[in-house]
Short mmCIF file of C-alpha atoms in Angstrom, two decimals:
data_model
loop_
_atom_site.label_atom_id
_atom_site.label_comp_id
_atom_site.label_asym_id
_atom_site.label_seq_id
_atom_site.Cartn_x
_atom_site.Cartn_y
_atom_site.Cartn_z
CA MET A 37 63.79 -156.17 111.61
CA THR A 38 64.63 -157.05 115.21
CA THR A 39 62.40 -160.01 115.94
CA GLN A 40 62.29 -161.01 119.57
CA ILE A 41 61.25 -164.39 120.90
CA LEU A 42 59.32 -163.88 124.13
CA SER A 43 59.53 -166.67 126.68
CA GLY A 44 56.07 -168.12 127.23
CA ALA A 45 54.24 -165.26 125.52
CA THR A 46 52.27 -165.86 122.33
CA GLY A 47 50.52 -162.51 122.30
CA VAL A 48 51.40 -158.85 122.91
CA LEU A 49 49.80 -155.43 123.03
CA ALA A 50 52.15 -152.67 121.85
CA LEU A 51 51.07 -149.14 122.77
CA ALA A 52 52.17 -146.06 120.87
CA ASP A 53 54.15 -144.81 123.89
CA GLY A 54 56.31 -147.94 123.82
CA THR A 55 54.52 -149.87 126.57
CA ILE A 56 54.43 -153.62 125.88
CA LEU A 57 51.95 -155.97 127.56
CA GLN A 58 52.61 -159.69 127.14
CA GLY A 59 50.26 -162.62 127.45
CA VAL A 60 48.73 -165.65 125.79
CA GLY A 61 47.33 -165.16 122.32
CA VAL A 62 43.80 -166.33 121.57
CA GLY A 63 41.54 -166.08 118.58
CA ALA A 64 42.93 -165.19 115.18
CA VAL A 65 46.67 -165.30 114.49
CA GLY A 66 48.11 -162.03 113.19
CA THR A 67 48.03 -158.35 114.10
CA ALA A 68 45.38 -155.65 114.38
CA LEU A 69 45.67 -151.89 114.77
CA GLY A 70 43.24 -149.69 116.65
CA GLU A 71 42.29 -147.57 119.64
CA VAL A 72 42.23 -149.44 122.96
CA VAL A 73 39.13 -148.92 125.12
CA PHE A 74 37.80 -150.78 128.15
CA ASN A 75 34.29 -152.13 128.59
CA THR A 76 32.85 -152.61 132.09
CA ALA A 77 30.00 -154.99 131.18
CA MET A 78 29.93 -158.28 133.07
CA THR A 79 28.00 -160.17 130.38
CA GLY A 80 27.23 -160.02 126.68
CA TYR A 81 30.73 -160.22 125.23
CA GLN A 82 29.44 -161.60 121.91
CA GLU A 83 27.06 -158.66 121.43
CA ILE A 84 29.88 -156.30 122.39
CA LEU A 85 32.42 -157.81 120.01
CA THR A 86 29.94 -157.62 117.11
CA ASP A 87 28.74 -154.06 117.74
CA PRO A 88 29.75 -152.02 114.66
CA SER A 89 30.41 -149.01 116.90
CA TYR A 90 33.65 -150.77 117.96
CA MET A 91 35.06 -150.71 114.44
CA SER A 92 38.81 -149.82 114.50
CA GLN A 93 38.97 -150.42 118.25
CA ILE A 94 40.61 -153.02 120.48
CA LEU A 95 38.43 -153.96 123.40
CA ALA A 96 39.68 -154.71 126.92
CA PHE A 97 37.13 -156.45 129.15
CA THR A 98 37.37 -155.34 132.78
CA PHE A 99 35.35 -158.36 133.92
CA PRO A 100 37.99 -161.09 134.38
CA HIS A 101 36.06 -164.25 133.44
CA VAL A 102 34.93 -164.42 129.82
CA GLY A 103 33.83 -167.37 127.70
CA ASN A 104 31.58 -169.42 129.97
CA VAL A 105 28.40 -168.57 128.03
CA GLY A 106 30.05 -169.46 124.73
CA VAL A 107 28.71 -168.02 121.48
CA ASN A 108 25.66 -168.64 119.31
CA VAL A 109 24.00 -167.53 116.09
CA GLU A 110 21.46 -165.26 117.80
CA ASP A 111 23.72 -162.82 119.67
CA VAL A 112 25.51 -161.28 116.69
CA GLU A 113 24.67 -157.58 116.48
CA GLN A 114 25.92 -156.30 113.14
CA ILE A 115 24.23 -156.85 109.80
CA GLY A 116 26.02 -159.10 107.29
CA ASP A 117 29.10 -161.22 107.89
CA GLY A 118 30.81 -158.48 109.91
CA SER A 119 34.23 -158.94 108.37
CA GLY A 120 36.24 -155.93 109.56
CA THR A 121 33.14 -154.02 110.67
CA SER A 122 33.32 -154.56 114.42
CA ALA A 123 36.01 -154.85 117.11
CA ARG A 124 39.52 -155.54 115.75
CA GLY A 125 40.83 -157.19 118.89
CA ALA A 126 39.92 -158.35 122.39
CA ILE A 127 41.88 -158.40 125.65
CA PHE A 128 41.03 -160.67 128.60
CA ARG A 129 42.34 -161.09 132.13
CA ASP A 130 42.07 -164.89 131.95
CA VAL A 131 42.18 -167.30 129.05
CA PRO A 132 38.54 -167.64 127.87
CA THR A 133 36.89 -170.60 129.53
CA ASP A 134 35.12 -173.44 127.75
CA PRO A 135 31.41 -172.90 127.13
CA ALA A 136 28.96 -174.24 129.71
CA ASN A 137 25.64 -172.80 128.61
CA TRP A 138 22.68 -174.26 126.72
CA ARG A 139 22.72 -171.41 124.18
CA ALA A 140 26.31 -172.10 123.06
CA THR A 141 25.81 -173.46 119.55
CA GLU A 142 28.07 -171.61 117.14
CA GLY A 143 31.20 -173.15 115.65
CA ALA A 144 33.25 -175.72 117.57
CA GLY A 145 30.77 -176.38 120.35
CA GLY A 146 30.11 -172.68 120.84
CA ASP A 147 33.75 -171.98 121.74
CA LEU A 148 34.73 -168.28 121.91
CA ASP A 149 38.30 -168.90 120.76
CA ALA A 150 37.21 -170.74 117.61
CA TRP A 151 34.58 -168.09 116.92
CA MET A 152 37.20 -165.32 117.17
CA LYS A 153 39.50 -167.23 114.81
CA ARG A 154 36.75 -167.55 112.23
CA ARG A 155 35.87 -163.83 112.47
CA GLY A 156 39.49 -162.67 112.35
CA VAL A 157 39.45 -161.13 115.84
CA VAL A 158 42.94 -161.11 117.40
CA GLY A 159 42.85 -161.82 121.14
CA LEU A 160 45.23 -161.50 124.07
CA SER A 161 44.71 -163.07 127.50
CA GLY A 162 46.66 -163.22 130.74
CA VAL A 163 46.90 -159.42 130.85
CA ASP A 164 46.47 -157.28 133.95
CA THR A 165 43.37 -155.55 132.60
CA ARG A 166 43.08 -153.48 135.78
CA ALA A 167 46.48 -151.91 135.08
CA LEU A 168 45.53 -151.36 131.44
CA THR A 169 42.28 -149.69 132.51
CA LYS A 170 44.24 -147.34 134.73
CA ILE A 171 46.48 -146.41 131.80
CA ILE A 172 43.41 -145.57 129.72
CA ARG A 173 41.84 -143.68 132.62
CA ASP A 174 44.93 -141.55 133.24
CA LYS A 175 46.26 -141.06 129.70
CA GLY A 176 43.24 -141.57 127.45
CA ALA A 177 42.53 -144.35 124.97
CA PRO A 178 45.89 -145.26 123.40
CA HIS A 179 46.66 -146.27 119.84
CA ALA A 180 48.02 -149.80 119.81
CA VAL A 181 48.72 -152.97 117.88
CA ILE A 182 47.54 -156.31 119.23
CA ALA A 183 49.47 -159.34 117.95
CA HIS A 184 49.11 -163.12 118.27
CA HIS A 185 51.82 -165.47 117.02
CA PRO A 186 52.00 -169.03 118.41
CA ASP A 187 55.80 -169.12 117.95
CA GLY A 188 56.24 -166.11 120.25
CA GLN A 189 58.23 -164.12 117.68
CA PHE A 190 57.45 -160.39 117.56
CA ASP A 191 59.14 -157.33 116.11
CA LEU A 192 58.24 -155.12 119.05
CA ASP A 193 59.87 -151.99 117.65
CA ALA A 194 57.88 -152.32 114.43
CA LEU A 195 54.63 -152.86 116.34
CA VAL A 196 55.21 -149.74 118.43
CA ALA A 197 56.10 -147.73 115.33
CA GLN A 198 52.92 -148.90 113.62
CA ALA A 199 50.82 -147.86 116.61
CA LYS A 200 52.58 -144.50 116.80
CA ALA A 201 52.03 -143.80 113.10
CA TRP A 202 48.27 -144.39 113.22
CA THR A 203 46.29 -141.15 113.07
CA GLY A 204 43.35 -142.47 115.09
CA LEU A 205 39.58 -142.03 114.91
CA VAL A 206 39.44 -138.25 114.67
CA GLY A 207 38.49 -137.34 111.11
CA LEU A 208 37.75 -140.97 110.25
CA ASP A 209 34.47 -141.85 108.52
CA LEU A 210 33.73 -145.53 109.16
CA ALA A 211 29.96 -145.54 108.72
CA LYS A 212 30.12 -146.16 104.96
CA ASP A 213 31.95 -149.44 105.55
CA ALA A 214 29.71 -150.45 108.46
CA SER A 215 26.49 -149.69 106.56
CA THR A 216 24.36 -151.94 104.40
CA LEU A 217 24.90 -151.58 100.66
CA GLN A 218 21.21 -151.74 99.75
CA ALA A 219 17.86 -151.15 101.40
CA PHE A 220 16.01 -154.02 103.08
CA ASP A 221 12.97 -154.63 105.26
CA TRP A 222 13.10 -155.94 108.83
CA ASN A 223 10.37 -157.82 110.73
CA GLU A 224 12.13 -159.57 113.62
CA GLY A 225 11.07 -158.60 117.16
CA VAL A 226 12.80 -158.69 120.54
CA TRP A 227 13.83 -162.02 122.07
CA GLU A 228 11.16 -164.02 123.86
CA TRP A 229 11.39 -167.17 125.95
CA PRO A 230 11.40 -169.90 124.71
CA ALA A 231 10.92 -169.15 121.00
CA GLY A 232 13.79 -166.69 120.52
CA TYR A 233 13.28 -163.84 118.05
CA PRO A 234 9.70 -163.82 116.69
CA ARG A 235 8.54 -162.50 113.33
CA VAL A 236 6.45 -159.40 113.89
CA GLU A 237 3.53 -158.36 111.70
CA ALA A 238 3.63 -154.61 111.09
CA THR A 239 0.34 -153.08 112.24
CA ASP A 240 1.18 -149.41 112.52
CA LYS A 241 3.60 -146.80 111.20
CA ASN A 242 6.37 -146.96 108.58
CA VAL A 243 9.88 -146.22 109.88
CA VAL A 244 13.03 -145.71 107.82
CA VAL A 245 16.28 -146.48 109.65
CA VAL A 246 19.43 -144.85 108.26
CA ASP A 247 22.14 -147.44 108.81
CA TYR A 248 25.45 -145.98 109.97
CA GLY A 249 26.32 -149.32 111.61
CA VAL A 250 22.99 -150.31 113.13
CA LYS A 251 22.65 -153.05 115.74
CA ARG A 252 20.11 -155.79 115.16
CA ASN A 253 18.46 -155.19 118.51
CA ILE A 254 17.68 -151.58 117.62
CA LEU A 255 15.74 -152.92 114.65
CA ARG A 256 14.07 -155.56 116.82
CA ALA A 257 13.01 -152.99 119.42
CA LEU A 258 11.54 -150.76 116.70
CA ALA A 259 9.72 -153.67 115.06
CA SER A 260 8.25 -154.67 118.42
CA THR A 261 6.43 -151.31 118.58
CA GLY A 262 4.38 -152.48 115.59
CA ALA A 263 6.18 -150.39 113.00
CA LYS A 264 7.14 -151.51 109.51
CA ILE A 265 10.93 -151.15 109.31
CA THR A 266 12.97 -150.31 106.22
CA VAL A 267 16.75 -149.99 106.54
CA VAL A 268 18.65 -147.81 104.05
CA PRO A 269 22.39 -147.16 103.48
CA ALA A 270 24.24 -144.37 105.27
CA THR A 271 24.62 -142.35 102.06
CA THR A 272 20.91 -142.36 101.17
CA SER A 273 19.64 -138.88 100.33
CA ALA A 274 16.84 -137.21 102.26
CA GLU A 275 14.84 -137.09 99.03
CA ASP A 276 15.03 -140.87 98.66
CA ILE A 277 14.12 -141.37 102.33
CA LEU A 278 11.12 -139.04 102.13
CA ALA A 279 10.02 -140.66 98.87
CA ARG A 280 9.30 -143.77 100.94
CA ASN A 281 6.72 -141.68 102.83
CA PRO A 282 7.89 -142.69 106.31
CA ASP A 283 5.98 -141.77 109.45
CA GLY A 284 9.33 -141.43 111.22
CA VAL A 285 13.08 -141.74 110.66
CA VAL A 286 15.73 -143.25 112.95
CA LEU A 287 19.41 -142.26 112.70
CA SER A 288 21.34 -145.29 113.93
CA ASN A 289 24.46 -145.88 115.94
CA GLY A 290 27.78 -146.43 114.20
CA PRO A 291 31.58 -146.08 114.37
CA GLY A 292 34.00 -143.27 113.70
CA ASP A 293 34.04 -139.49 113.98
CA PRO A 294 30.56 -137.94 113.68
CA ALA A 295 32.01 -134.80 112.11
CA ALA A 296 33.65 -136.88 109.36
CA THR A 297 30.54 -138.93 108.61
CA GLY A 298 28.56 -135.73 108.95
CA GLU A 299 30.23 -134.26 105.88
CA TYR A 300 27.75 -136.19 103.74
CA ALA A 301 25.14 -137.16 106.37
CA VAL A 302 24.47 -133.82 108.09
CA PRO A 303 23.13 -132.00 104.98
CA GLU A 304 20.62 -134.83 104.52
CA ILE A 305 19.69 -134.81 108.23
CA LYS A 306 19.01 -131.06 107.98
CA LYS A 307 16.52 -131.78 105.20
CA LEU A 308 14.87 -134.47 107.33
CA VAL A 309 14.58 -132.00 110.22
CA ALA A 310 12.99 -129.45 107.89
CA SER A 311 10.50 -132.04 106.64
CA GLY A 312 8.73 -132.12 110.01
CA LYS A 313 8.92 -135.91 110.22
CA PRO A 314 9.52 -137.41 113.69
CA LEU A 315 13.22 -138.17 114.15
CA MET A 316 15.06 -140.33 116.67
CA GLY A 317 18.85 -140.52 116.88
CA ILE A 318 20.96 -143.10 118.70
CA CYS A 319 24.68 -142.76 119.53
CA LEU A 320 26.37 -141.64 116.27
CA GLY A 321 22.92 -140.66 115.00
CA HIS A 322 22.47 -138.51 118.12
CA GLN A 323 25.79 -136.79 117.54
CA MET A 324 25.12 -136.04 113.88
CA LEU A 325 21.60 -134.81 114.63
CA ALA A 326 23.15 -132.39 117.13
CA ILE A 327 25.59 -131.18 114.47
CA ALA A 328 22.71 -130.73 112.02
CA LEU A 329 20.91 -128.61 114.64
CA GLY A 330 23.93 -126.33 115.10
CA ALA A 331 25.99 -127.98 117.85
CA HIS A 332 29.38 -129.65 117.58
CA THR A 333 31.09 -132.76 118.95
CA VAL A 334 34.42 -133.41 120.67
CA LYS A 335 36.63 -136.46 121.18
CA MET A 336 36.56 -137.92 124.70
CA GLU A 337 39.66 -139.09 126.54
CA GLN A 338 38.35 -142.53 127.53
CA GLY A 339 34.85 -142.62 126.10
CA HIS A 340 31.95 -144.50 127.66
CA HIS A 341 31.81 -148.25 127.14
CA GLY A 342 29.80 -150.57 129.36
CA ALA A 343 26.40 -151.74 130.57
CA ASN A 344 26.30 -150.03 133.96
CA HIS A 345 26.26 -146.30 133.22
CA PRO A 346 23.85 -144.09 135.21
CA VAL A 347 21.99 -141.55 133.11
CA LYS A 348 19.31 -139.12 134.30
CA ASP A 349 16.27 -138.43 132.13
CA LEU A 350 15.71 -134.74 132.83
CA THR A 351 12.19 -134.92 131.39
CA THR A 352 11.04 -137.40 134.06
CA GLY A 353 13.65 -137.00 136.80
CA LYS A 354 14.35 -140.74 136.72
CA VAL A 355 17.81 -142.30 136.76
CA GLU A 356 18.41 -145.20 134.38
CA ILE A 357 21.25 -147.70 134.15
CA VAL A 358 22.12 -147.91 130.48
CA SER A 359 24.51 -149.33 127.91
CA MET A 360 27.06 -146.95 126.44
CA ASN A 361 29.51 -147.22 123.58
CA HIS A 362 30.94 -143.96 122.28
CA GLY A 363 34.21 -142.05 122.08
CA PHE A 364 32.81 -138.68 120.99
CA THR A 365 30.30 -136.48 122.79
CA VAL A 366 28.05 -133.53 122.04
CA ASP A 367 29.31 -130.27 123.55
CA ARG A 368 26.29 -129.05 125.53
CA ASP A 369 27.60 -125.48 125.51
CA SER A 370 27.21 -125.46 121.73
CA LEU A 371 23.53 -126.45 121.75
CA PRO A 372 21.35 -123.75 120.14
CA ASP A 373 18.40 -122.18 121.96
CA ALA A 374 15.86 -124.31 120.08
CA VAL A 375 17.41 -127.51 121.50
CA VAL A 376 17.05 -128.71 125.09
CA GLU A 377 19.18 -131.23 126.93
CA THR A 378 17.07 -134.23 127.98
CA HIS A 379 19.59 -136.72 129.40
CA VAL A 380 22.88 -136.38 131.25
CA SER A 381 25.56 -138.84 132.39
CA LEU A 382 25.87 -139.09 136.16
CA PHE A 383 29.43 -140.39 135.77
CA ASP A 384 30.96 -137.25 134.27
CA GLY A 385 28.07 -134.89 133.47
CA THR A 386 28.41 -135.18 129.69
CA ASN A 387 25.41 -134.82 127.42
CA CYS A 388 23.36 -137.97 126.78
CA GLY A 389 20.24 -136.67 125.06
CA ILE A 390 18.61 -133.73 123.28
CA ALA A 391 15.21 -132.72 121.93
CA VAL A 392 14.00 -129.94 119.65
CA LYS A 393 11.46 -127.62 121.27
CA ASP A 394 7.93 -128.08 119.94
CA LYS A 395 9.00 -130.68 117.36
CA PRO A 396 8.91 -134.52 117.41
CA ILE A 397 12.69 -134.75 117.24
CA PHE A 398 14.93 -136.26 119.93
CA SER A 399 18.06 -138.35 120.33
CA VAL A 400 20.13 -140.10 122.98
CA GLN A 401 23.80 -140.90 123.32
CA HIS A 402 23.25 -144.25 125.04
CA HIS A 403 21.79 -147.46 123.61
CA PRO A 404 18.13 -147.90 124.63
CA GLU A 405 18.06 -151.40 123.10
CA ALA A 406 20.87 -152.44 125.53
CA SER A 407 22.06 -155.86 124.27
CA PRO A 408 23.90 -156.34 126.48
CA GLY A 409 22.66 -154.38 129.44
CA PRO A 410 19.56 -153.41 131.38
CA THR A 411 16.39 -152.33 129.59
CA ASP A 412 15.75 -149.21 131.69
CA SER A 413 15.66 -146.98 128.60
CA LEU A 414 13.71 -149.29 126.29
CA TYR A 415 10.76 -146.90 126.78
CA LEU A 416 12.42 -144.51 124.32
CA PHE A 417 11.24 -146.65 121.41
CA ASN A 418 7.67 -146.29 122.66
CA ARG A 419 8.25 -142.55 123.04
CA PHE A 420 9.29 -142.45 119.41
CA ALA A 421 6.23 -144.51 118.40
CA GLU A 422 3.98 -142.06 120.27
CA SER A 423 5.63 -139.12 118.52
CA MET A 424 4.66 -140.62 115.18
CA LYS A 425 1.02 -140.91 116.23
CA GLY A 426 0.90 -137.20 117.00
CA ALA A 427 2.76 -136.06 113.92
#
């Protein structure tokens, strides 16, 4: 062990290639291992840090000023306490500022640092996040260890070796850990001023959501269409889902490699497709639906993470600004003849949506619920609701 005491630094990021970034540690004390990605959103850091799709990842915020809004009990996205089922670490340009917003209520006055400590999220501030973003852009998302020790003592060689030894997200099924353990009903709608999140009385169709790491605001958006929502674990069989007699099924977002999760999920999705029930997939659900239909997925170099991504809906010709959070993508060249591409990224041309010809089945790579982000694609939940009426 060759512990080094860094002058003035209480936090480090050690990349697998040996690069060391020093700064001021924030949040939880300790170390965390994961893939480093950058997020370009200017707001919504609490929703981002609690999105289960960031499981086993370390998140670098490109927006320099974080913390002013504070944190609260309403903006948590994952179901349950979230221990280990969302972002492992966070990197900031500046030390998070004190909260100065009326919604900051959680923990020690709504303070982001205290909230991160309580959740076990290791943070690093004072880092040139622009330089880090360029590294990710040029070399792909690196494996790394983020560490925070107030005494400034770090075994840098050991941290680099740990990052280098990690095998990464390819082949990693994380949805089982991110998923609920038992089925439950949901009746909370989208946020309204000034009441917050209202309870919604179901007046229409029954929807089963397969939870691979679902965000609360996906459930809220679905409930706001008037549907009765039941959430089931990721490993639920198609027979058990269909036994609930749903009018439609949603395959949720989630973390990890879709091909790995698909080993147990894809056979069940194929049965759901064959049932003729309306299906909607989001993010990981989109990717696994594509696999079930005969396509395959590939790992991206940087992935898409942010709330300002332009996507074109090829069915309407409209361009939407959407929220993205994914490191794998559907290979459009592998789509079978019965499947059409419905959405495309205007950043890099990658696939962002598919639909099955003459069937009420579609999916998108982006997050139509946003949270954070613009609500340009919120209409997709209504499109799904309409598909159930015609089924």
